[in-house]
Coordinates of C-alpha atoms in Angstrom, one line a residue:
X1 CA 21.8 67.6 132.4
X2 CA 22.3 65.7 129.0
X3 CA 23.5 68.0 126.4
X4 CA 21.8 66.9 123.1
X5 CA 23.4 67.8 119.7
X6 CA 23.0 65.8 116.2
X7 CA 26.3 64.0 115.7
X8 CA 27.0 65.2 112.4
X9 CA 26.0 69.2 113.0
X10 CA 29.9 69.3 112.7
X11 CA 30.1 69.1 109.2
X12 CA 27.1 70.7 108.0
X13 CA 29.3 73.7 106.7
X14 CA 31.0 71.5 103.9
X15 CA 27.5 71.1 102.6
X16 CA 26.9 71.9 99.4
X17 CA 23.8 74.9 100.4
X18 CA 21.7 74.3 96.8
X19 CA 21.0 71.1 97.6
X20 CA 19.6 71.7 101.3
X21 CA 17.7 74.6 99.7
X22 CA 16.3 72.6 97.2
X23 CA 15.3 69.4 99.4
X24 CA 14.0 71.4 101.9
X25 CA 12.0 73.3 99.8
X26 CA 10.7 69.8 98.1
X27 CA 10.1 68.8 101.6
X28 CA 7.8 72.2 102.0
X29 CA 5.8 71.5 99.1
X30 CA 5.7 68.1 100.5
X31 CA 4.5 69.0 103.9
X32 CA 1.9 71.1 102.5
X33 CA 0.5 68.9 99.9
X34 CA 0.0 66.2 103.2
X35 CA -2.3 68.8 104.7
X36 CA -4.2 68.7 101.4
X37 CA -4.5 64.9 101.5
X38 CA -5.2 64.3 105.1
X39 CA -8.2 66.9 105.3
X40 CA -10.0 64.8 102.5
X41 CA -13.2 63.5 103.8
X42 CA -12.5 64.4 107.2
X43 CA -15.6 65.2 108.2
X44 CA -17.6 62.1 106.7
X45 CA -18.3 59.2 108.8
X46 CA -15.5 56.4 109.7
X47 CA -17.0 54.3 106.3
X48 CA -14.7 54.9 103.4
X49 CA -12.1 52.1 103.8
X50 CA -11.9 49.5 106.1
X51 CA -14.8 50.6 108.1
X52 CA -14.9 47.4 110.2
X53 CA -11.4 48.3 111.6
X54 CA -12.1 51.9 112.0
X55 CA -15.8 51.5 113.4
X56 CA -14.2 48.8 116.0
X57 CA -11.7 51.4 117.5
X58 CA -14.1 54.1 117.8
X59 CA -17.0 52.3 119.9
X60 CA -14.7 51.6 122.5
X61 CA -13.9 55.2 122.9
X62 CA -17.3 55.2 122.9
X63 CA -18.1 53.0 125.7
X64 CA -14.7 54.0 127.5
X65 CA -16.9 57.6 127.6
X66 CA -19.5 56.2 128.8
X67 CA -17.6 54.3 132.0
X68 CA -16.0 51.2 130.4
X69 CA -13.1 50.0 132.3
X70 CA -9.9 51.3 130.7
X71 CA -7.9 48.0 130.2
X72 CA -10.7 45.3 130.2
X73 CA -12.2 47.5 127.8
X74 CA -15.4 46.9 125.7
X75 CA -15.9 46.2 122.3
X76 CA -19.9 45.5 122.8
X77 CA -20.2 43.4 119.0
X78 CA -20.0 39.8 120.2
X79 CA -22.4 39.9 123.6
X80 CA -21.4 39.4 127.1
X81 CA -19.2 39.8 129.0
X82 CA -18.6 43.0 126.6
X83 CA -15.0 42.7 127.0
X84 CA -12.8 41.7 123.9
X85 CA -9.9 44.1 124.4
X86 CA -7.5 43.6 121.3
X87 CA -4.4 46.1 121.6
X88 CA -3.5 48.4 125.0
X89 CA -5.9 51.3 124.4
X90 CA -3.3 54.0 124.6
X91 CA -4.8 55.5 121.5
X92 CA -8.5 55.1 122.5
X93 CA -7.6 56.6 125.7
X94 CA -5.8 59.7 124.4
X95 CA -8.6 60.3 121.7
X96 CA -11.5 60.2 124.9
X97 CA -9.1 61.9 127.0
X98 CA -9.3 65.2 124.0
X99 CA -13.2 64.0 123.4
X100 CA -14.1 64.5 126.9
X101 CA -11.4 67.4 127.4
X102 CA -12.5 69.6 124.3
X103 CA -16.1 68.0 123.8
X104 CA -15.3 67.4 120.0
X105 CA -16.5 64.9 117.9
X106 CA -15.3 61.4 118.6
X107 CA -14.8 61.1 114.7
X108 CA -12.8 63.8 113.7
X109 CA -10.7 63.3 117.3
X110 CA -9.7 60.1 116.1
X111 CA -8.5 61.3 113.0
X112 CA -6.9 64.0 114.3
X113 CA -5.4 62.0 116.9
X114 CA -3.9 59.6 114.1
X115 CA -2.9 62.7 111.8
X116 CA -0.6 64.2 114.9
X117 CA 1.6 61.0 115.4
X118 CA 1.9 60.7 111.4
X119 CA 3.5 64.7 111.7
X120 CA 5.1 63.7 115.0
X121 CA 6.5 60.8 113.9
X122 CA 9.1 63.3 111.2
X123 CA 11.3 64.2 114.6
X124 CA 12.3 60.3 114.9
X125 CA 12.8 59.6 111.7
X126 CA 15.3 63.1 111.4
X127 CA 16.9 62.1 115.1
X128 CA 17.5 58.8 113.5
X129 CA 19.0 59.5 110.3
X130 CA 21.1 62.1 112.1
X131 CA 23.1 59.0 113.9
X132 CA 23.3 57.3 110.7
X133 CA 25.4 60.1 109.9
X134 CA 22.7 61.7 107.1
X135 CA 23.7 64.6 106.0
X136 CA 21.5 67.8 107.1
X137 CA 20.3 68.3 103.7
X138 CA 19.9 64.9 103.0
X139 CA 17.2 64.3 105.9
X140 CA 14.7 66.4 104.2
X141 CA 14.7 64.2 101.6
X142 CA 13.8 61.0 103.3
X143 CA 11.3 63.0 105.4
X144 CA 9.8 64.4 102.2
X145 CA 9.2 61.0 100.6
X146 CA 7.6 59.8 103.8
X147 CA 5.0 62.8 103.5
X148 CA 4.4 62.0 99.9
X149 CA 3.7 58.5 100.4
X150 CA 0.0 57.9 99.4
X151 CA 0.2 55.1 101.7
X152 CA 0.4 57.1 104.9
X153 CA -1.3 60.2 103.5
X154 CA -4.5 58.2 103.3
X155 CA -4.5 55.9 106.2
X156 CA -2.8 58.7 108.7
X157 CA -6.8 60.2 108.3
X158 CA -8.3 57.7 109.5
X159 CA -9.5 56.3 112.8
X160 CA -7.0 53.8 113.7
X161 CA -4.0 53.0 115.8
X162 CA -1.4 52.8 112.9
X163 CA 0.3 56.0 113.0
X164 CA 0.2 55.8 116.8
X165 CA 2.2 52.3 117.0
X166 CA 5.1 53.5 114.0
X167 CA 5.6 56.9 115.9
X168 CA 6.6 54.9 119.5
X169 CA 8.2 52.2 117.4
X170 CA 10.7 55.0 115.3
X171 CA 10.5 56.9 118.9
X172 CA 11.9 53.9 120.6
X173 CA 14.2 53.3 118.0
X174 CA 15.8 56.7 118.1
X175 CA 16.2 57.0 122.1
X176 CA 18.4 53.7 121.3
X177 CA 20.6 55.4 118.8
X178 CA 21.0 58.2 121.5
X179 CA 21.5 56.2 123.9
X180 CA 25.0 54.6 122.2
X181 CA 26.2 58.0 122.1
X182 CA 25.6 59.0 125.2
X183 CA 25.2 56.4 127.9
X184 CA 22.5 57.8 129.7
X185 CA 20.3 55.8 131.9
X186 CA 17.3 58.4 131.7
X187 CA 17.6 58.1 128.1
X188 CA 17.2 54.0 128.5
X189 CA 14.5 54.5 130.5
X190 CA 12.8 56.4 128.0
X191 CA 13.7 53.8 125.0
X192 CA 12.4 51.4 127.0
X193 CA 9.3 52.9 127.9
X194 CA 8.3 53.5 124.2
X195 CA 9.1 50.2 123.2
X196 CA 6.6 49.2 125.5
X197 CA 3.9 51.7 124.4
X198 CA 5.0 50.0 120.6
X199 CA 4.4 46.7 121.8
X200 CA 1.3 47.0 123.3
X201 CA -0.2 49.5 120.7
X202 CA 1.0 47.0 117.9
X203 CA 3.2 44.1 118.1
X204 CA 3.0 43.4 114.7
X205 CA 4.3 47.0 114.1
X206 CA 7.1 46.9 116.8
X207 CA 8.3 43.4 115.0
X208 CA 10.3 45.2 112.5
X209 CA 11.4 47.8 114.9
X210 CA 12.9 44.6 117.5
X211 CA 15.0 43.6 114.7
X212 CA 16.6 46.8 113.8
X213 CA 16.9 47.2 117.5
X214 CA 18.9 43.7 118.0
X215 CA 21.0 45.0 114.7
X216 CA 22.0 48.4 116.4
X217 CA 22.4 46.5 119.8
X218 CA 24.7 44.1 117.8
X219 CA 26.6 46.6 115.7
X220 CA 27.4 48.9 118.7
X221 CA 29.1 45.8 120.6
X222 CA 31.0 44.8 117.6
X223 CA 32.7 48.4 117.4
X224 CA 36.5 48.0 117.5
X225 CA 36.3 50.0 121.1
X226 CA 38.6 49.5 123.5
X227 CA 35.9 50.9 125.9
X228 CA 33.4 49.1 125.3
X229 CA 31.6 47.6 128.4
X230 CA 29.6 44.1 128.7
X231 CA 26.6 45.2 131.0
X232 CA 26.8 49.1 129.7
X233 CA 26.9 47.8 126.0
X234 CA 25.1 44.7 125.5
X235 CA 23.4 43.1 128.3
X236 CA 22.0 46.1 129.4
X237 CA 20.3 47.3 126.3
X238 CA 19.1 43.2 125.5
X239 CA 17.3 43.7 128.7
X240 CA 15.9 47.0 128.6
X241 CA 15.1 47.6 124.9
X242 CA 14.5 44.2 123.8
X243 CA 13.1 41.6 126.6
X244 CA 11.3 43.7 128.5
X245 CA 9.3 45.2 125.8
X246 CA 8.3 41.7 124.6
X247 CA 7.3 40.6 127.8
X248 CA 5.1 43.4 128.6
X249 CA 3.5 42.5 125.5
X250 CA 3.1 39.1 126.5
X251 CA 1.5 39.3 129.3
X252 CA -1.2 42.1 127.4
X253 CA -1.7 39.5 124.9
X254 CA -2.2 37.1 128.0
X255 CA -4.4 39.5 129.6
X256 CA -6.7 40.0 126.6
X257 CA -6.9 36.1 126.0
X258 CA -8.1 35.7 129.3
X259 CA -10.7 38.7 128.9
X260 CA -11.8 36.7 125.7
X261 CA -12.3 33.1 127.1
X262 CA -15.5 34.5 129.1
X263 CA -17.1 35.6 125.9
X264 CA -18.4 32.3 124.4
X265 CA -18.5 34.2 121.2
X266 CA -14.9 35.2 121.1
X267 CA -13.3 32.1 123.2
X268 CA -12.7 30.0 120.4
X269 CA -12.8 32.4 118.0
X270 CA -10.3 36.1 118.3
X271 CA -7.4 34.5 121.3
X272 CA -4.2 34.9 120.0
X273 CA -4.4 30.5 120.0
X274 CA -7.2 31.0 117.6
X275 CA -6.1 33.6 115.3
X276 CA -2.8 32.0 114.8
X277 CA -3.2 31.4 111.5
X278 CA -5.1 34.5 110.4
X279 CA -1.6 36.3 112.6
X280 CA 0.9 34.5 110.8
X281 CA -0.1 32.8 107.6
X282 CA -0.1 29.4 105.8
X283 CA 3.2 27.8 104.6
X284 CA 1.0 27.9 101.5
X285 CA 0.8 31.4 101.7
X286 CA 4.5 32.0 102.5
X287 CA 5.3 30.3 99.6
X288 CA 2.8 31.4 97.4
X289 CA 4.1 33.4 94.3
X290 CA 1.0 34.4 93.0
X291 CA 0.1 36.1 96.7
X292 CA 3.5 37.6 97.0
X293 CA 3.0 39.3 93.3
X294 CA -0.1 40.7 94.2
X295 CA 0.8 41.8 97.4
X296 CA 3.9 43.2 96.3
X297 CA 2.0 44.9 93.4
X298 CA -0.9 46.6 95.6
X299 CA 1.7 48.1 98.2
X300 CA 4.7 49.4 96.0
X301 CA 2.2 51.0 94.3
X302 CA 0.6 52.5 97.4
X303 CA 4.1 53.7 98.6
X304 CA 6.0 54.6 95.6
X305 CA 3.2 55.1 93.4
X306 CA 4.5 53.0 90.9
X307 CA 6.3 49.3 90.1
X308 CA 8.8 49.9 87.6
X309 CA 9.8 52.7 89.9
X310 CA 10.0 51.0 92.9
X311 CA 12.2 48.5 91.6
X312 CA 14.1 51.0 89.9
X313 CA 15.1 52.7 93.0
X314 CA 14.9 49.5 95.7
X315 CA 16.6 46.9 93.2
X316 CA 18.8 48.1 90.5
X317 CA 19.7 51.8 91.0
X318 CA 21.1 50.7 94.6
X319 CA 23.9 48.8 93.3
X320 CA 25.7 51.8 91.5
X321 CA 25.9 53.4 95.1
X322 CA 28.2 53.5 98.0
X323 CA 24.7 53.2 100.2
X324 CA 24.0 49.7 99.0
X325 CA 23.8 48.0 102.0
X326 CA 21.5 50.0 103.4
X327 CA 19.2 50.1 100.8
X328 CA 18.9 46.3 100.4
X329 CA 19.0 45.4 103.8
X330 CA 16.0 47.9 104.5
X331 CA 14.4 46.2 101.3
X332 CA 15.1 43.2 103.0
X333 CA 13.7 44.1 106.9
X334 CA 10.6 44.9 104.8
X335 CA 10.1 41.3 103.2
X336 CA 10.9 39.7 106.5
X337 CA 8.2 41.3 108.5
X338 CA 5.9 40.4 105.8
X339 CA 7.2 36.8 106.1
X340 CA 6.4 36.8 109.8
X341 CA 3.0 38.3 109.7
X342 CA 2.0 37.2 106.1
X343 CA -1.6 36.3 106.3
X344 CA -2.3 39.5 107.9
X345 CA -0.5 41.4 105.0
X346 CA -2.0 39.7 102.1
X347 CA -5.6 40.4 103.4
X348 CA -5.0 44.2 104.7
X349 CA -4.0 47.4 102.5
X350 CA -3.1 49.1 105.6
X351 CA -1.0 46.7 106.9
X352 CA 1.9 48.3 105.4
X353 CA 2.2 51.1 107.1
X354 CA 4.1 49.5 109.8
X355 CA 7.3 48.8 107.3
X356 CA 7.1 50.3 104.1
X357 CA 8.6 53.2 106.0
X358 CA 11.6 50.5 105.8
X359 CA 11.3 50.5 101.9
X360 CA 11.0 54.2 101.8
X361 CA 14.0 54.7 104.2
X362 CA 15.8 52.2 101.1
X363 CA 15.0 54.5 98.3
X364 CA 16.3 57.5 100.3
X365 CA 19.6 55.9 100.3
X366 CA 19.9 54.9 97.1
X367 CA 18.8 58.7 95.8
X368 CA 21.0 60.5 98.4
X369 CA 24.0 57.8 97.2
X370 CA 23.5 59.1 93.6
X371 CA 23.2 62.7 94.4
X372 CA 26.7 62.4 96.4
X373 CA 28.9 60.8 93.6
X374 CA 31.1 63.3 92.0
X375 CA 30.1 62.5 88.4
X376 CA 27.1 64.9 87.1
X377 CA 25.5 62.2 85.2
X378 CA 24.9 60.3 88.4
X379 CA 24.1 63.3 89.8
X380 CA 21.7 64.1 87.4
X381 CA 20.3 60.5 87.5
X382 CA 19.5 60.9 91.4
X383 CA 17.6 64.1 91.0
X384 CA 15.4 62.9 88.1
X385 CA 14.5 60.0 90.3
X386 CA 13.7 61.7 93.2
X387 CA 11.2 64.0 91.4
X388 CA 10.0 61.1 89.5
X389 CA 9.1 59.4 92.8
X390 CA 7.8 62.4 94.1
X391 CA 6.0 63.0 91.1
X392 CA 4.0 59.4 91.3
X393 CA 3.8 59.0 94.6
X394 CA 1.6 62.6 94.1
X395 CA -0.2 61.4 91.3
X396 CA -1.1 58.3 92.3
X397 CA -3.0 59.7 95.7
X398 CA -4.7 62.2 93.7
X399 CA -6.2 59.5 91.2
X400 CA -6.8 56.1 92.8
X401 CA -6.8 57.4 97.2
X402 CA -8.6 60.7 97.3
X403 CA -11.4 60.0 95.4
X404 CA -11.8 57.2 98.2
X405 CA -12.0 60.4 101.1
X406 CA -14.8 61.3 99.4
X407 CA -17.7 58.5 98.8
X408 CA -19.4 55.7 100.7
X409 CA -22.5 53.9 100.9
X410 CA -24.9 54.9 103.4
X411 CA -27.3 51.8 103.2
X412 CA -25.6 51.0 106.9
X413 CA -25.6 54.1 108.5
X414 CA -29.6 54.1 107.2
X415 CA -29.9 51.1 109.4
X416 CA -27.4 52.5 112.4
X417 CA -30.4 55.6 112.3
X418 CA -33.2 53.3 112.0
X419 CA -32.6 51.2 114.8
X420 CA -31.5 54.1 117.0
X421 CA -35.2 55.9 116.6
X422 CA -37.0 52.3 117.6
X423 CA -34.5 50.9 120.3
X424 CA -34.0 52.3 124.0
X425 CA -30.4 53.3 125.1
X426 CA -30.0 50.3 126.9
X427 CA -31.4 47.6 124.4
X428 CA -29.3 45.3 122.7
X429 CA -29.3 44.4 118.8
X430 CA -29.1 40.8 117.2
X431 CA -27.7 41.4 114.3
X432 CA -27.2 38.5 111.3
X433 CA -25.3 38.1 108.1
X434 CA -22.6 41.3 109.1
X435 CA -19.7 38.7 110.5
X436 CA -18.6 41.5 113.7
X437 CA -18.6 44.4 111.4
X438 CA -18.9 47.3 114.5
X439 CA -20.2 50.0 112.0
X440 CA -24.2 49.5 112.7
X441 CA -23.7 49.1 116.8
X442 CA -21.2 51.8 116.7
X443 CA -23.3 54.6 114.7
X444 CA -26.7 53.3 116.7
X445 CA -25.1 53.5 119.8
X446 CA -25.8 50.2 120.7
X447 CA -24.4 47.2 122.4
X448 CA -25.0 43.8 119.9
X449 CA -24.5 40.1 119.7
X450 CA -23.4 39.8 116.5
X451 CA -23.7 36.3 114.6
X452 CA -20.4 35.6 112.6
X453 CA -20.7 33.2 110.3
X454 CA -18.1 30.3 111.5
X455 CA -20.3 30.9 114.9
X456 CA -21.8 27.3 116.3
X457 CA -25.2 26.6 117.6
X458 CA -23.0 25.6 121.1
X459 CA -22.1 29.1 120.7
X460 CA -25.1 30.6 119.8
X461 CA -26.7 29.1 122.7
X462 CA -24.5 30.2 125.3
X463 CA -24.5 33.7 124.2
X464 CA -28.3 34.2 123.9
X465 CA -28.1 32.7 127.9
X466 CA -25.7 35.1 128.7
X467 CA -27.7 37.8 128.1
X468 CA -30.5 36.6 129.6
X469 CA -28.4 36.0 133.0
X470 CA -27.1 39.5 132.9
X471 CA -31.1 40.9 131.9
X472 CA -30.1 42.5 128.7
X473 CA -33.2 42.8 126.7
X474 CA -33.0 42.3 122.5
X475 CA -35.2 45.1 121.8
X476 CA -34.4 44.5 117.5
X477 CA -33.6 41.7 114.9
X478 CA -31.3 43.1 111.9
X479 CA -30.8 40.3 109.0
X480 CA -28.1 41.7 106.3
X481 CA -26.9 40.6 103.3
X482 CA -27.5 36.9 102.9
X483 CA -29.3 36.1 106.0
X484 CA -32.2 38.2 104.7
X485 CA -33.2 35.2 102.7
X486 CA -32.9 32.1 105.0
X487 CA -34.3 33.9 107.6
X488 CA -37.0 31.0 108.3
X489 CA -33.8 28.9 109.7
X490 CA -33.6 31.3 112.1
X491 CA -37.0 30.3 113.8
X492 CA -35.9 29.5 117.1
X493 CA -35.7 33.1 117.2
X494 CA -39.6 33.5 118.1
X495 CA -39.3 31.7 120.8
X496 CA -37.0 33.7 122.7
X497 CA -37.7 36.8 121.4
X498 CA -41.0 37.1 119.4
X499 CA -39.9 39.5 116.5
X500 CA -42.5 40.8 114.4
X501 CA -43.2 38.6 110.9
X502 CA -42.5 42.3 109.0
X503 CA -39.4 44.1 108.9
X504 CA -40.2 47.5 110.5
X505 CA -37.8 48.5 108.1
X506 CA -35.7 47.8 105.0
X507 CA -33.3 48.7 102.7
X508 CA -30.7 47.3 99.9
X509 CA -29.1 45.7 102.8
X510 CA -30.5 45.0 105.9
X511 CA -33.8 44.1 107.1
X512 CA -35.0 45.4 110.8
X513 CA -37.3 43.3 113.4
X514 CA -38.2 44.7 116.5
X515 CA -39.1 42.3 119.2
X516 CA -41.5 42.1 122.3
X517 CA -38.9 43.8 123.6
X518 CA -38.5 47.0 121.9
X519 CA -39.3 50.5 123.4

C-alpha cells in the first residue's frame, strides 16, 4: 500500500507558528465569507448572468431525466435530430444522478453541484503546493486568496461545468506531482484518468493544465539523477498524462461533430470546423491592443479586485523576491492560454476561471516571497499586500457581483409560463429573434427549433422537414426582440403552420402565436 505524506511535513517545526496562525485564520474568515457569497441568489432561477450558458446545461439534465441518451445527449433548441452534445456530460450526469437520487430541484442541484468542486478543488491546489515545497503555513494563503476571488465566488454558484473541469484539471495535475515522488503505477492510472475527465469536461480548461503538465514532465527528466529512468520518467508519463488525454478528447470532439452534421441547423453552424474562429480568435484579435486592455481590465479586476493591485503584486513586487520565476511564469501560463483561446476570452467573463487560478497562484508567490525575507520592511510590505488584496478582492464582490445574485428580468420566464399553459408536453416551439438562447425551451419544458439569425432559408427548410418526417407538431410561434416587427416576412409560416393573426400573448419582449396545432 502507498504510504502518502506531504514532502515538506519534515520541516514544518522550523516554522515560524504566528504566521500559520494568522494565515490560517485569514483563510477561516476566508472560507466563511465564500459561503456568504455562493448562497447569494441561490434560489432564483438560472437568469442572472449568462443565462444562455447556464439554461443550455440545465435542459439537458432535463431531457437526460426524462430518457435522453447519456452521450448523444440532447440539447432540444435547434430541432431534430435533438442531439447537439457540446462537452462529455460528466457534470449533467452527476447533477441528474443527485436530481433523481434526492428528488431536489434541478436548479439548486446544479449549483450545488458546481459549489462542491469549487470547495473540492482546495485539496489539489494544497497537495500541489506541498511538492512545490510551500511551506505549511504558506498554503493557506494561496488557498485563501482563491476563496476570496470574486471571480470564482460568483461563477462557482452557478449552473455550469467550470468548477467541475478546473477541479479534475488541478486533480490531474497533482496525481502527476505524486506520481514523481513516488512511482506508482496506480497513482498514473489515476492522473491519467482525470486528465481525461478534464479534457472531455473542458478542453479549453485542461489547455493550461497540459502545459504545466509537459513542464513538470520536463523538469523531472532534467533532474541531475543518476536514477532516473527513460520509460519510468519520460515516455511513460508523455503517454499517460499527456497523449492519451488529448486523444480521448479528440475523438469526443469527433463524436460530437458527427452528432452535429445530422442537425441541418447545427451542421454548418456549432462543429468544431465551424466554430474555429469563434474557438480560437482572429489574428486581428490576437494582436489587438485595445481588446487585450479591456480584457485584461474586466478580469484582473474580477480576480484581484483591482488593477493597480494586480500589477502591483503580478508585475513589479515579484522582482524583489527569490520566487520570481514562479510568479512570472504563472503570469505568463495565464496570457498564453488566453492567446490560444482568445476569441472565446474576449467575449466571455467566465472564461477566466479556467487560468486566473494561474495568476492567483503568481501573487501567492510573490506575497509568500516577501513575507520570507529576513528584513521587516519587506516583511511588513508582504503583509500589507496580502490584506490589501484580500481586502479588494472582498470589496469588489460585495459592490459590483452580489448585487448581480440578486436581480433579473422576468419578461422571459413570463413567456417560458405562457407557453407552457397553452402547449401540450409533447409540442414543439418555433421560436424567432432569440439566436439559440435555451432559457424559454428550458423553463417551458419544451423542445424548439430555434431560428438564429446567420440561419439560411436552405436551412430553414430542412429543418421545418425534419420535423415533419419525425411528426413533431409546432403547437406555438414566439417572435422576440426584433422579429416582432418583420414578422410579415415570415409568411410562409401560414402555410405550414396556420398561426393565429393575434398574439395570444405579449409582453416587452416576446410575442406568442399558437398554431392549428396547439392543445
Amino acid at each position: 500500500m502507498l504510504a502518502f505524506k506531504f514532502p515538506s511535513e519534515k520541516t514544518e517545526s522550523d516554522e515560524n507558528k504566528w504566521t500559520e496562525k494568522i494565515l490560517l485564520l485569514i483563510f477561516a474568515v476566508c472560507l466563511i465569507h465564500s459561503f456568504w457569497g455562493i448562497s447569494g441568489g441561490w434560489n432564483n432561477p438560472l437568469i442572472d448572468v449568462h443565462a444562455f450558458r447556464q439554461t443550455q446545461t440545465a435542459i439537458s439534465v432535463f431531457y437526460l431525466l426524462k430518457g435522453s441518451p447519456w452521450l448523444a445527449y440532447e440539447t432540444p433548441v435547434l430541432g431534430v435530430p435533438w442531439s447537439i452534445p457540446m462537452e462529455f456530460p460528466l457534470y449533467q450526469g452527476i447533477v441528474a444522478i443527485l436530481v433523481k437520487l434526492l428528488q431536489t430541484p434541478i436548479d439548486q442541484t446544479g449549483r450545488f453541484v458546481s459549489a462542491f468542486f469549487f470547495y473540492l478543488s482546495l485539496i489539489p491546489i494544497y497537495v500541489i503546493l506541498s511538492y512545490l515545497q510551500v511551506a505549511r503555513a504558506f498554503r493557506w494563503l494561496f488557498l485563501s486568496l482563491f476563496l476570496a476571488s470574486p471571480l470564482y465566488l460568483f461563477w462557482s454558484r452557478t449552473f455550469m461545468i467550470e468548477s467541475t473541469a478546473l477541479f479534475f484539471s488541478l486533480a490531474y495535475l497533482a496525481c502527476i506531482a505524486v506520481y514523481f515522488r513516488y512511482k506508482s503505477p496506480i497513482i498514473a492510472l489515476l492522473a491519467c484518468l482525470c486528465g481525461i475527465a478534464a479534457s472531455l469536461t473542458k478542453v479549453t480548461t485542461m489547455a493550461g493544465f497540459l502545459i504545466l503538465a509537459s513542464v513538470w514532465i520536463g523538469a523531472n527528466w532534467f533532474k541531475k539523477e543518476s536514477s532516473r529512468n527513460l520509460a519510468r520518467d519520460l515516455l511513460i508519463p508523455v503517454v499517460v498524462f499527456i497523449i492519451i488525454p488529448f486523444l480521448i478528447a479528440k475523438i469526443w470532439v469527433n463524436f460530437t461533430d458527427g452528432q452535429k452534421l445530422l442537425n441541418p441547423m447545427a451542421a454548418d453552424f456549432i462543429t468544431s470546423k465551424a466554430l474555429r474562429d469563434w474557438n480560437f480568435g482572429t489574428i486581428a484579435q490576437k494582436l489587438s491592443r485595445s481588446q487585450w486592455r479591456n480584457y485584461l481590465t474586466r478580469t484582473l479586476n474580477d480576480v484581484f479586485g483591482g488593477l493597480i493591485i494586480s500589477v502591483m503584486a503580478l508585475v513589479i513586487l515579484p522582482i524583489f523576491t527569490s520566487k520570481k520565476l514562479l510568479s512570472y511564469g504563472l503570469s505568463l501560463l495565464f496570457i498564453l492560454t488566453v492567446a490560444i483561446f482568445t476569441n472565446l476570452h474576449f467575449v466571455h467573463n467566465y472564461y477566466p476561471y479556467a487560468n486566473a487560478i494561474f495568476l492567483l497562484g503568481a501573487s501567492g508567490f510573490t506575497i509568500m516571497g516577501l513575507i520570507e525575507k529576513q528584513r521587516k520592511i519587506w516583511q511588513s510590505v508582504g503583509w500589507f499586500f496580502l490584506a490589501l488584496i484580500l481586502l479588494s478582492q472582498l470589496q469588489f464582490y460585495r459592490a459590483f457581483w452580489h448585487p448581480k445574485t440578486k436581480f433579473y428580468s422576468i419578461n422571459y420566464l413570463e413567456i417560458a409560463s405562457q407557453v407552457q399553459s397553452i402547449t401540450s408536453s409533447d409540442g414543439v416551439l418555433l421560436i424567432y429573434g432569440h439566436q439559440w438562447n435555451s432559457m424559454i425551451p428550458y423553463y417551458s419544458q419544451r423542445r424548439a427549433l430555434m431560428i438564429y439569425s446567420e440561419a439560411s432559408e436552405e436551412e430553414l427548410k430542412n429543418a421545418f422537414s425534419e420535423l415533419s418526417r419525425a411528426n413533431h407538431q409546432v403547437e406555438a410561434i414566439v417572435f422576440c426582440n426584433e422579429t416582432r416587427e418583420n414578422r410579415e416576412d415570415k409568411k410562409y409560416l401560414n402555410s405550414l403552420y396556420n398561426p393565429n393573426d393575434k398574439p395570444v400573448f405579449s409582453n416587452k419582449r416576446c410575442d406568442i402565436y399558437t398554431t392549428r396545432h396547439g392543445k
